[in-house]
Short mmCIF file of C-alpha atoms and ligand atoms in Angstrom, two decimals:
data_model
loop_
_atom_site.label_atom_id
_atom_site.label_comp_id
_atom_site.label_asym_id
_atom_site.label_seq_id
_atom_site.Cartn_x
_atom_site.Cartn_y
_atom_site.Cartn_z
CA MET P 14 23.11 42.34 77.56
CA VAL P 15 22.73 44.09 74.20
CA SER P 16 25.43 43.69 71.57
CA ARG P 17 27.32 46.86 70.71
CA VAL P 18 27.02 48.21 67.19
CA ILE P 19 29.92 50.19 65.83
CA PRO P 20 29.10 51.90 62.51
CA VAL P 21 31.52 51.11 59.72
CA GLN P 22 33.18 53.65 57.43
CA PRO P 23 31.17 55.04 54.50
CA PHE P 24 31.27 52.63 51.58
CA ASP P 25 30.18 51.82 48.06
CA LEU P 26 29.36 48.13 47.85
CA VAL P 27 28.85 46.94 44.29
CA ILE P 28 27.04 43.60 44.07
CA PHE P 29 27.71 41.92 40.74
CA GLY P 30 24.82 39.47 40.43
CA GLY P 31 22.73 41.88 42.52
CA THR P 32 19.47 40.40 41.14
CA GLY P 33 20.48 36.77 41.76
CA ASP P 34 19.24 34.28 44.31
CA LEU P 35 22.09 34.76 46.78
CA ALA P 36 21.83 38.57 46.68
CA ARG P 37 18.06 38.50 47.18
CA ARG P 38 17.99 35.78 49.84
CA LYS P 39 21.06 36.61 51.91
CA ILE P 40 23.13 39.65 51.01
CA LEU P 41 20.43 42.33 50.71
CA PRO P 42 18.25 41.21 53.67
CA GLY P 43 21.49 41.05 55.68
CA LEU P 44 22.45 44.59 54.68
CA PHE P 45 18.98 45.76 55.62
CA ARG P 46 19.38 44.25 59.10
CA ARG P 47 22.72 46.07 59.49
CA PHE P 48 21.00 49.27 58.37
CA CYS P 49 18.27 48.79 61.01
CA ALA P 50 20.94 48.06 63.63
CA GLY P 51 22.56 51.42 62.85
CA GLN P 52 25.74 49.98 61.43
CA MET P 53 25.39 51.38 57.90
CA PRO P 54 26.50 54.99 57.80
CA GLU P 55 24.47 57.70 56.10
CA LYS P 56 26.93 57.91 53.20
CA ALA P 57 26.91 54.16 52.48
CA ARG P 58 25.61 52.97 49.12
CA VAL P 59 24.81 49.57 47.65
CA ILE P 60 24.99 49.34 43.88
CA GLY P 61 23.33 46.37 42.21
CA ALA P 62 25.01 45.40 38.93
CA ALA P 63 23.57 42.56 36.90
CA ARG P 64 22.42 41.61 33.44
CA ALA P 65 18.74 42.54 33.85
CA ASP P 66 17.86 45.76 32.06
CA MET P 67 16.17 47.96 34.66
CA ASP P 68 16.65 51.30 36.38
CA THR P 69 17.29 52.12 40.02
CA ALA P 70 13.55 52.43 40.77
CA GLY P 71 12.98 48.96 39.31
CA TYR P 72 15.85 47.55 41.36
CA ARG P 73 14.56 49.09 44.57
CA ALA P 74 11.22 47.38 43.93
CA VAL P 75 12.99 44.02 43.39
CA VAL P 76 14.97 44.45 46.59
CA ARG P 77 11.90 45.55 48.56
CA ASP P 78 10.11 42.34 47.54
CA ALA P 79 13.18 40.24 48.36
CA ILE P 80 13.56 41.73 51.83
CA ILE P 81 9.89 41.20 52.59
CA GLU P 82 10.07 37.60 51.31
CA PHE P 83 13.32 36.56 52.96
CA SER P 84 13.32 38.41 56.29
CA ASP P 85 12.34 36.42 59.38
CA GLU P 86 10.23 39.30 60.68
CA THR P 87 7.98 41.66 58.75
CA PRO P 88 10.19 44.65 58.00
CA ASP P 89 9.23 48.08 59.24
CA ASP P 90 7.99 49.98 56.18
CA ALA P 91 9.62 53.32 57.04
CA SER P 92 13.02 51.70 57.67
CA LEU P 93 12.76 49.71 54.48
CA GLY P 94 11.97 52.88 52.53
CA LYS P 95 15.01 54.64 53.99
CA PHE P 96 17.27 51.65 53.30
CA LEU P 97 16.14 51.52 49.66
CA GLU P 98 17.30 55.13 49.20
CA HIS P 99 20.86 53.82 49.62
CA LEU P 100 20.46 51.58 46.56
CA GLU P 101 21.43 52.21 42.94
CA TYR P 102 21.42 49.93 39.92
CA VAL P 103 23.50 49.60 36.78
CA PRO P 104 22.79 47.01 34.05
CA ILE P 105 26.15 45.49 33.25
CA ASP P 106 27.73 42.77 31.18
CA ALA P 107 30.71 41.14 32.87
CA ARG P 108 31.95 39.94 29.49
CA GLY P 109 31.20 43.03 27.41
CA GLU P 110 31.35 46.82 27.57
CA THR P 111 27.76 47.50 28.66
CA GLY P 112 27.47 49.43 31.90
CA TRP P 113 31.13 49.82 32.87
CA ARG P 114 31.38 53.56 32.11
CA GLU P 115 28.17 54.21 34.05
CA LEU P 116 29.47 52.20 36.98
CA ALA P 117 32.80 54.05 36.92
CA LYS P 118 30.93 57.38 37.12
CA LEU P 119 28.86 56.17 40.04
CA VAL P 120 31.52 54.66 42.29
CA ARG P 121 33.15 57.23 44.59
CA ALA P 122 36.86 57.52 45.24
CA ASP P 123 36.64 58.88 48.81
CA VAL P 124 34.87 55.91 50.45
CA VAL P 125 35.68 52.21 50.98
CA ARG P 126 35.05 50.44 47.67
CA ALA P 127 34.00 46.79 47.83
CA PHE P 128 32.96 44.59 44.91
CA TYR P 129 30.97 41.46 45.71
CA PHE P 130 31.26 38.83 42.94
CA SER P 131 27.90 37.12 43.56
CA VAL P 132 28.09 35.40 40.18
CA GLY P 133 29.44 32.06 38.96
CA PRO P 134 33.24 31.64 39.16
CA SER P 135 33.51 31.59 35.35
CA LEU P 136 32.97 35.38 35.51
CA PHE P 137 35.59 36.17 38.19
CA ALA P 138 38.44 36.77 35.72
CA ASP P 139 36.31 39.02 33.48
CA LEU P 140 35.11 41.08 36.41
CA ALA P 141 38.60 41.48 37.87
CA GLU P 142 39.99 42.59 34.52
CA ARG P 143 37.22 45.06 33.74
CA LEU P 144 37.31 46.60 37.20
CA ASN P 145 40.96 47.30 36.62
CA GLN P 146 40.58 48.42 33.02
CA HIS P 147 37.92 50.98 33.94
CA GLY P 148 39.92 52.33 36.88
CA LEU P 149 37.30 51.33 39.43
CA THR P 150 39.73 50.07 42.04
CA ASP P 151 42.76 51.23 43.97
CA GLU P 152 45.10 49.56 46.47
CA ASP P 153 42.48 49.79 49.20
CA SER P 154 39.53 48.36 47.23
CA ARG P 155 38.23 44.92 48.17
CA ILE P 156 36.68 42.09 46.23
CA VAL P 157 34.49 39.40 47.73
CA VAL P 158 34.19 36.03 46.02
CA GLU P 159 31.70 33.26 46.60
CA LYS P 160 32.02 29.53 46.71
CA PRO P 161 32.59 27.31 44.80
CA PHE P 162 36.21 28.44 44.64
CA GLY P 163 37.25 25.88 42.03
CA ARG P 164 36.28 22.23 41.66
CA ASP P 165 39.82 20.88 42.10
CA LEU P 166 43.34 22.12 42.76
CA ASP P 167 44.01 23.17 39.16
CA SER P 168 40.86 25.25 38.80
CA ALA P 169 41.39 26.85 42.25
CA LYS P 170 44.95 27.77 41.26
CA SER P 171 43.71 29.23 38.03
CA LEU P 172 41.08 31.36 39.86
CA ASN P 173 43.73 32.53 42.33
CA ARG P 174 45.98 33.52 39.40
CA ASP P 175 43.13 35.38 37.67
CA LEU P 176 42.45 37.44 40.79
CA ALA P 177 46.12 37.91 41.67
CA ALA P 178 46.68 39.49 38.24
CA PHE P 179 44.78 42.56 39.47
CA PHE P 180 44.48 42.33 43.26
CA HIS P 181 46.78 41.70 46.21
CA GLU P 182 45.85 38.87 48.56
CA LYS P 183 45.02 41.54 51.18
CA GLN P 184 42.20 42.74 48.92
CA ILE P 185 40.60 39.34 48.29
CA TYR P 186 37.85 38.08 50.62
CA ARG P 187 36.90 34.44 49.89
CA ILE P 188 33.63 33.82 51.69
CA ASP P 189 32.85 30.67 53.61
CA HIS P 190 29.69 31.68 55.43
CA TYR P 191 30.26 28.98 58.08
CA LEU P 192 33.08 31.14 59.42
CA GLY P 193 30.63 33.99 59.98
CA LYS P 194 28.44 31.98 62.34
CA GLU P 195 28.31 33.18 65.93
CA THR P 196 29.11 29.77 67.42
CA VAL P 197 32.11 29.24 65.18
CA GLN P 198 33.64 32.37 66.63
CA ASN P 199 32.57 31.20 70.05
CA LEU P 200 34.47 28.02 69.44
CA MET P 201 37.64 30.12 69.32
CA ALA P 202 36.55 32.07 72.40
CA VAL P 203 35.91 28.85 74.33
CA ARG P 204 39.24 27.34 73.28
CA PHE P 205 41.49 30.33 73.69
CA GLY P 206 39.63 32.45 76.25
CA ASN P 207 39.40 29.81 78.99
CA MET P 208 42.03 28.05 81.05
CA LEU P 209 39.79 25.01 81.31
CA PHE P 210 39.87 23.45 77.88
CA GLU P 211 43.19 24.10 76.17
CA PRO P 212 45.36 21.89 78.45
CA LEU P 213 43.09 18.93 77.60
CA TRP P 214 42.84 19.72 73.89
CA ASN P 215 45.11 17.00 72.53
CA SER P 216 45.39 13.28 71.81
CA GLN P 217 46.32 12.50 75.39
CA TYR P 218 42.86 13.48 76.63
CA VAL P 219 40.64 13.54 73.54
CA ASP P 220 39.42 10.17 72.30
CA HIS P 221 37.97 11.45 69.04
CA ILE P 222 36.16 14.37 67.45
CA GLN P 223 33.02 14.30 65.30
CA ILE P 224 31.91 17.01 62.90
CA THR P 225 28.42 16.65 61.46
CA VAL P 226 26.62 18.92 59.02
CA ALA P 227 23.24 17.32 58.35
CA GLU P 228 20.58 18.79 56.09
CA THR P 229 16.96 17.73 55.64
CA VAL P 230 16.64 19.29 52.19
CA GLY P 231 17.54 17.49 48.98
CA VAL P 232 19.33 19.03 46.01
CA GLY P 233 16.14 20.81 44.93
CA GLY P 234 16.66 23.20 42.03
CA ARG P 235 20.46 22.85 42.18
CA GLY P 236 20.42 19.34 40.69
CA GLU P 237 22.49 20.04 37.60
CA TYR P 238 25.21 21.85 39.56
CA TYR P 239 25.19 19.39 42.43
CA ASP P 240 25.49 16.32 40.22
CA LYS P 241 28.84 17.67 39.01
CA SER P 242 29.91 18.54 42.52
CA GLY P 243 28.71 16.15 45.27
CA ALA P 244 28.98 16.43 49.05
CA MET P 245 32.77 16.22 49.10
CA ARG P 246 33.29 19.28 46.90
CA ASP P 247 30.19 21.17 48.01
CA MET P 248 30.59 20.77 51.79
CA VAL P 249 33.71 18.95 52.97
CA GLN P 250 36.42 20.81 51.05
CA ASN P 251 35.19 24.14 52.43
CA HIS P 252 32.77 24.17 55.37
CA LEU P 253 33.77 20.98 57.22
CA MET P 254 37.44 21.63 56.52
CA GLN P 255 37.18 25.10 58.04
CA LEU P 256 35.49 23.72 61.17
CA LEU P 257 38.16 21.04 61.43
CA CYS P 258 40.87 23.69 61.20
CA LEU P 259 39.38 25.83 63.97
CA ILE P 260 39.02 22.80 66.26
CA ALA P 261 42.47 21.41 65.57
CA MET P 262 44.72 24.45 65.06
CA GLU P 263 47.40 25.58 67.47
CA PRO P 264 46.64 28.81 69.36
CA PRO P 265 47.60 31.70 67.10
CA SER P 266 49.83 34.24 68.83
CA LYS P 267 47.23 36.93 68.17
CA PHE P 268 43.65 37.01 66.91
CA GLU P 269 44.80 38.56 63.66
CA PRO P 270 44.02 37.47 60.12
CA ASP P 271 47.34 36.00 59.05
CA ALA P 272 48.18 34.56 62.46
CA VAL P 273 44.88 32.62 62.47
CA ARG P 274 45.14 31.60 58.83
CA ASP P 275 48.74 30.42 59.18
CA GLU P 276 47.63 28.02 61.92
CA LYS P 277 44.66 26.76 59.88
CA LEU P 278 46.93 26.12 56.92
CA LYS P 279 49.29 24.03 59.07
CA VAL P 280 46.37 21.77 60.03
CA ILE P 281 45.37 21.19 56.42
CA ARG P 282 48.95 20.40 55.50
CA ALA P 283 49.17 17.87 58.35
CA LEU P 284 46.08 15.91 57.24
CA ASP P 285 46.77 12.27 56.39
CA GLU P 286 45.75 10.70 53.13
CA VAL P 287 42.40 9.01 53.64
CA GLU P 288 42.29 5.22 53.18
CA PRO P 289 39.45 3.89 50.97
CA HIS P 290 37.92 1.95 53.90
CA HIS P 291 37.72 5.23 55.83
CA ILE P 292 35.36 6.75 53.28
CA VAL P 293 31.61 6.11 53.03
CA ARG P 294 29.60 7.69 50.26
CA GLY P 295 25.82 7.62 50.08
CA GLN P 296 22.93 8.67 47.88
CA TYR P 297 19.34 9.12 49.07
CA GLU P 298 16.54 6.98 47.72
CA ALA P 299 12.93 7.86 46.92
CA SER P 300 10.43 8.03 49.76
CA GLU P 301 6.93 9.38 50.28
CA LYS P 302 8.65 12.65 51.25
CA GLY P 303 10.44 13.14 47.98
CA LYS P 304 12.18 11.91 44.89
CA ALA P 305 15.38 9.90 44.77
CA PHE P 306 18.65 11.79 44.27
CA ARG P 307 19.02 10.30 40.79
CA ASP P 308 15.56 11.53 39.77
CA GLU P 309 16.23 14.98 41.17
CA VAL P 310 19.46 15.39 39.21
CA GLY P 311 17.92 13.76 36.12
CA ASP P 312 20.54 11.03 35.74
CA SER P 313 19.42 7.48 36.54
CA ARG P 314 23.05 6.30 36.72
CA SER P 315 24.53 9.19 38.69
CA ARG P 316 27.35 8.16 41.04
CA THR P 317 27.51 11.52 42.77
CA GLU P 318 27.33 11.37 46.56
CA SER P 319 24.70 13.26 48.52
CA TYR P 320 26.33 11.97 51.72
CA VAL P 321 29.91 11.41 52.72
CA ALA P 322 31.55 10.25 55.95
CA LEU P 323 35.31 10.17 56.49
CA LYS P 324 37.75 9.13 59.15
CA VAL P 325 40.56 11.64 59.08
CA GLY P 326 43.90 11.68 60.86
CA ILE P 327 46.16 14.64 61.59
CA SER P 328 49.86 13.87 61.75
CA ASN P 329 51.17 16.37 64.22
CA TRP P 330 52.32 16.36 67.82
CA ARG P 331 48.94 17.40 69.20
CA TRP P 332 46.62 15.09 67.30
CA ALA P 333 48.45 11.95 66.16
CA GLY P 334 46.27 9.04 67.28
CA THR P 335 43.02 11.00 67.66
CA PRO P 336 40.64 10.38 64.74
CA PHE P 337 38.36 13.08 63.38
CA TYR P 338 35.12 11.70 61.96
CA LEU P 339 33.44 14.00 59.46
CA ARG P 340 30.02 13.50 57.87
CA THR P 341 27.61 15.57 55.89
CA GLY P 342 24.55 14.71 53.88
CA LYS P 343 21.27 15.79 52.42
CA ARG P 344 17.78 14.45 53.19
CA LEU P 345 18.85 13.30 56.63
CA LYS P 346 16.73 12.98 59.73
CA ALA P 347 17.27 16.49 61.04
CA ARG P 348 18.95 19.75 60.18
CA SER P 349 21.86 19.92 62.53
CA SER P 350 25.46 21.12 62.48
CA GLU P 351 27.51 20.05 65.43
CA ILE P 352 31.09 19.54 66.51
CA THR P 353 31.60 17.04 69.32
CA VAL P 354 34.78 16.54 71.29
CA VAL P 355 34.65 13.16 73.06
CA PHE P 356 37.19 12.95 75.88
CA LYS P 357 38.85 9.73 76.98
CA GLU P 358 37.64 7.56 79.83
CA LEU P 359 39.20 8.00 83.24
CA ASN P 360 42.39 5.99 83.76
CA HIS P 361 40.89 4.55 86.91
CA SER P 362 37.46 4.84 88.50
CA ILE P 363 37.39 4.82 92.28
CA PHE P 364 33.64 4.17 92.19
CA GLY P 365 33.84 0.80 90.50
CA ASP P 366 30.35 1.19 89.03
CA GLY P 367 31.44 -0.45 85.79
CA GLY P 368 29.82 2.30 83.73
CA GLU P 369 31.57 4.11 80.93
CA HIS P 370 31.70 7.81 81.69
CA ARG P 371 33.20 10.36 79.40
CA ASN P 372 33.13 14.10 79.17
CA VAL P 373 31.65 15.26 75.89
CA LEU P 374 31.86 18.84 74.69
CA SER P 375 29.33 19.56 72.03
CA ILE P 376 29.28 22.76 70.01
CA ARG P 377 26.03 23.29 68.13
CA LEU P 378 26.11 25.59 65.14
CA GLN P 379 22.50 25.14 64.10
CA PRO P 380 19.78 25.09 65.13
CA ASN P 381 19.80 26.36 68.74
CA GLU P 382 23.38 27.58 68.78
CA GLY P 383 25.10 26.72 72.01
CA ILE P 384 27.66 24.65 73.81
CA THR P 385 26.98 21.64 76.05
CA LEU P 386 29.48 19.94 78.32
CA GLY P 387 28.59 16.46 79.51
CA VAL P 388 29.86 15.81 83.05
CA THR P 389 29.54 12.87 85.40
CA ILE P 390 27.85 13.43 88.76
CA LYS P 391 26.30 11.41 91.53
CA GLU P 392 22.76 10.36 90.88
CA PRO P 393 20.71 12.29 93.45
CA GLY P 394 19.17 10.43 96.35
CA LEU P 395 20.00 7.69 98.77
CA GLY P 396 21.20 4.24 97.90
CA GLY P 397 24.89 4.53 97.36
CA MET P 398 27.23 6.09 94.87
CA ARG P 399 25.63 5.72 91.45
CA LEU P 400 26.99 7.91 88.69
CA ILE P 401 25.10 9.55 85.85
CA ASP P 402 26.15 11.80 82.97
CA VAL P 403 24.33 15.11 82.73
CA PRO P 404 24.76 18.02 80.35
CA LEU P 405 25.94 21.39 81.55
CA ASP P 406 24.01 23.37 78.98
CA MET P 407 25.47 26.67 77.88
CA SER P 408 22.68 27.54 75.50
CA PHE P 409 23.38 31.16 74.65
CA ALA P 410 19.71 32.13 74.83
CA ASP P 411 19.46 30.90 78.44
CA ALA P 412 22.76 32.35 79.61
CA LEU P 413 22.55 35.75 77.97
CA GLY P 414 18.82 36.30 77.63
CA ASP P 415 17.18 36.77 74.26
CA GLU P 416 18.70 40.19 73.73
CA GLY P 417 22.17 38.84 74.32
CA VAL P 418 21.92 36.31 71.54
CA ASP P 419 23.35 37.89 68.48
CA GLN P 420 20.96 37.11 65.64
CA THR P 421 23.33 38.55 63.07
CA ASP P 422 23.35 36.30 60.06
CA ALA P 423 26.73 35.04 58.89
CA TYR P 424 26.58 37.01 55.64
CA GLU P 425 25.96 40.40 57.18
CA ARG P 426 28.72 39.88 59.73
CA LEU P 427 31.15 38.95 56.97
CA ILE P 428 30.15 41.88 54.76
CA MET P 429 30.75 44.29 57.63
CA ASP P 430 34.17 42.65 58.12
CA VAL P 431 34.95 43.34 54.46
CA ILE P 432 34.15 47.03 54.94
CA ARG P 433 36.29 47.11 58.09
CA GLY P 434 39.11 45.39 56.21
CA ASN P 435 39.28 42.40 58.57
CA GLN P 436 40.20 39.16 56.78
CA THR P 437 40.29 36.86 59.84
CA LEU P 438 37.10 35.01 58.89
CA PHE P 439 37.95 34.66 55.19
CA MET P 440 39.95 31.94 53.47
CA ARG P 441 43.36 32.79 52.13
CA GLY P 442 44.36 31.55 48.66
CA ASP P 443 46.95 29.08 49.95
CA GLU P 444 44.42 27.61 52.42
CA VAL P 445 41.94 26.93 49.62
CA GLU P 446 44.64 25.34 47.47
CA ALA P 447 45.85 23.16 50.35
CA ALA P 448 42.27 22.01 50.99
CA TRP P 449 41.91 21.00 47.34
CA ALA P 450 45.31 19.30 47.37
CA TRP P 451 43.98 17.05 50.17
CA THR P 452 40.51 16.57 48.59
CA ASP P 453 41.58 15.78 45.01
CA PRO P 454 43.22 12.37 45.64
CA ILE P 455 40.19 11.24 47.66
CA ILE P 456 37.85 12.02 44.76
CA ARG P 457 40.26 10.65 42.16
CA GLY P 458 40.55 7.48 44.23
CA TRP P 459 36.85 6.66 44.28
CA GLU P 460 36.49 7.61 40.63
CA ALA P 461 39.34 5.23 39.69
CA ARG P 462 37.87 2.43 41.82
CA GLY P 463 34.43 3.02 40.27
CA ASP P 464 32.83 3.21 43.72
CA VAL P 465 29.05 3.43 43.72
CA PRO P 466 27.47 5.40 46.60
CA LYS P 467 25.46 3.35 49.10
CA PRO P 468 21.72 4.02 49.03
CA TYR P 469 20.16 5.44 52.18
CA GLU P 470 16.62 6.19 53.22
CA CYS P 471 15.37 9.75 53.33
CA ALA P 472 15.01 11.07 56.89
CA SER P 473 17.52 8.49 58.15
CA GLU P 474 20.97 9.07 59.65
CA GLY P 475 22.71 8.03 56.42
CA PRO P 476 24.02 4.70 55.11
CA GLY P 477 24.66 1.80 57.49
CA ASP P 478 28.28 1.60 56.30
CA ALA P 479 29.03 4.85 58.12
CA VAL P 480 27.77 3.29 61.35
CA GLN P 481 29.97 0.26 60.65
CA MET P 482 33.00 2.46 60.07
CA LEU P 483 32.76 3.78 63.64
CA ALA P 484 31.69 0.42 65.07
CA ARG P 485 34.98 -1.06 63.82
CA ASP P 486 36.70 1.50 66.07
CA ARG P 487 34.24 0.70 68.93
CA ARG P 488 32.69 4.13 68.64
CA VAL P 489 29.26 5.50 67.73
CA TRP P 490 28.07 8.56 65.90
CA ARG P 491 26.15 11.17 67.81
CA LYS P 492 22.44 11.06 67.02
CA VAL P 493 21.41 13.41 64.22
CA SER P 494 18.76 15.35 66.12
CA PRO P 495 17.32 18.84 65.83
P1 NAD V 20 21.80 33.33 40.14
O1 NAD V 20 21.86 32.53 38.88
O2 NAD V 20 20.52 33.38 40.89
O3 NAD V 20 22.22 34.84 39.81
C1 NAD V 20 23.28 35.15 38.97
C2 NAD V 20 23.44 36.66 38.87
O4 NAD V 20 24.56 36.91 38.03
C3 NAD V 20 22.26 37.40 38.25
O5 NAD V 20 22.10 38.62 38.94
C4 NAD V 20 22.72 37.67 36.83
O6 NAD V 20 22.16 38.85 36.26
C5 NAD V 20 24.21 37.86 37.04
N1 NAD V 20 24.97 37.57 35.82
C6 NAD V 20 25.04 36.40 35.15
N2 NAD V 20 25.82 36.55 34.05
C7 NAD V 20 26.25 37.84 34.03
C8 NAD V 20 27.07 38.61 33.15
N3 NAD V 20 27.61 38.09 32.05
N4 NAD V 20 27.28 39.89 33.46
C9 NAD V 20 26.75 40.45 34.58
N5 NAD V 20 25.96 39.77 35.45
C10 NAD V 20 25.71 38.49 35.17
O7 NAD V 20 23.01 32.79 41.05
P2 NAD V 20 23.12 32.82 42.66
O8 NAD V 20 22.39 31.65 43.21
O9 NAD V 20 22.77 34.18 43.16
O10 NAD V 20 24.66 32.51 42.88
C11 NAD V 20 25.70 33.44 42.61
C12 NAD V 20 27.02 32.81 43.05
O11 NAD V 20 26.99 32.55 44.45
C13 NAD V 20 27.31 31.46 42.39
O12 NAD V 20 28.70 31.34 42.20
C14 NAD V 20 26.85 30.46 43.43
O13 NAD V 20 27.53 29.23 43.33
C15 NAD V 20 27.24 31.18 44.71
N6 NAD V 20 26.47 30.78 45.87
C16 NAD V 20 25.12 30.85 45.88
C17 NAD V 20 24.42 30.48 47.01
C18 NAD V 20 22.92 30.61 47.06
O14 NAD V 20 22.38 30.34 48.15
N7 NAD V 20 22.24 30.99 46.00
C19 NAD V 20 25.09 30.03 48.15
C20 NAD V 20 26.48 29.98 48.12
C21 NAD V 20 27.16 30.36 46.98
#
């Protein structure tokens, strides 16, 4: 089974910050893969725009090196050469006049125009204003903005206002790359494309849901930024919140951008306030594998969390009474992102084996994307009716064969959606604001209480307090395993 590739319309994609880390690691290698897959039309162009003073030939050399460095497979030289011919470069100053006239001359009016703001959010307002001032956009042009979209409700509102001054909501694509992952879309297909799950998808049948995003890396070179942010702002407000929304939302009437986003927004608005004893914050300590969090961020008294676990309730008809446990952290035992739906025990077991058997649906985002359903069966062999739980493994690689597994990276999928004008997998302004409105009081609460994060060992599953939080509810976390 080979995935179908439908070429998009001709486009000019301007990448502000086209020499930066994100552009070199993700955006440009992703575009190259789309080019190789035949999705980039002949007339498509990618225009790097950044502060570095270089010409198009210099930029092509930078991009060539980046693609070679950051592609999983060694790129084919001829294809790479052809892709680079689609590239242009303009040195530009987001805050000054340099480069804008040149860019205006370069960008064509008869193709889709998209402007990727791969720069810090402090430049969003300047870019939006200058794009408008130099007549680079029309009603059909799109802008793509990166996280972090604000650090609290006020700053998110201010960014939304800055963009809304020059662009309609229909033109603004706020990226959360988690939404571009294959399994995240599969989560919607599993929920809304099968008769099997949706009738059971509520508090009557679901005991609880766990969402885990575990990383093995520490803060690395992002120490200064991360110390001002922490796991709650960096991961929960956006990525985990989006996963929670897709798991918990009502079925939209159609798979269309606003229908989906309306339902996600309703979930965020139904989230309960989180009690202090339902929050565990952690910070990793030094080990032979690496430095302590405080040493990495260069602040021996930092109270920023590199780990957070929360028990979250949703006050609506479907979910009241079913807790959602969220956790994310750095320097944990394994890199693993997983959503687990733990169903309730049977009302009555006719087998009387005394065992506790539950169905568990586990959706793995990374690594080894796939879905596993734990079912109870009879243990094979003679000797009576003994029950065991076994996984029905729907690993996509096994079911579809290697060619059927779509290796498209989240970024390239999302960029192609921008060109197609499909906003389904992008966050709407009101969604982002609602997420901050829920997050802000949690952060303000622990700041006011002066909470200090609990230390945890590197390569562990996080602080013991998180285990205790579930133990109080007679539940256990899923193992953090690769
Ligand atoms: P970076 O520092 O590596 O690159 C910044 C880019 O912006 C450079 O190309 C630079 O020339 C350009 N730039 C800076 N000031 C400018 C100005 N005044 N005028 C024109 N261009 C200017 O940053 P990055 O890591 O590529 O991140 C870019 C954005 O994406 C940030 O908001 C970051 O938070 C976000 N982001 C990055 C990653 C990542 O993996 N790097 C992941 C998610 C989100």
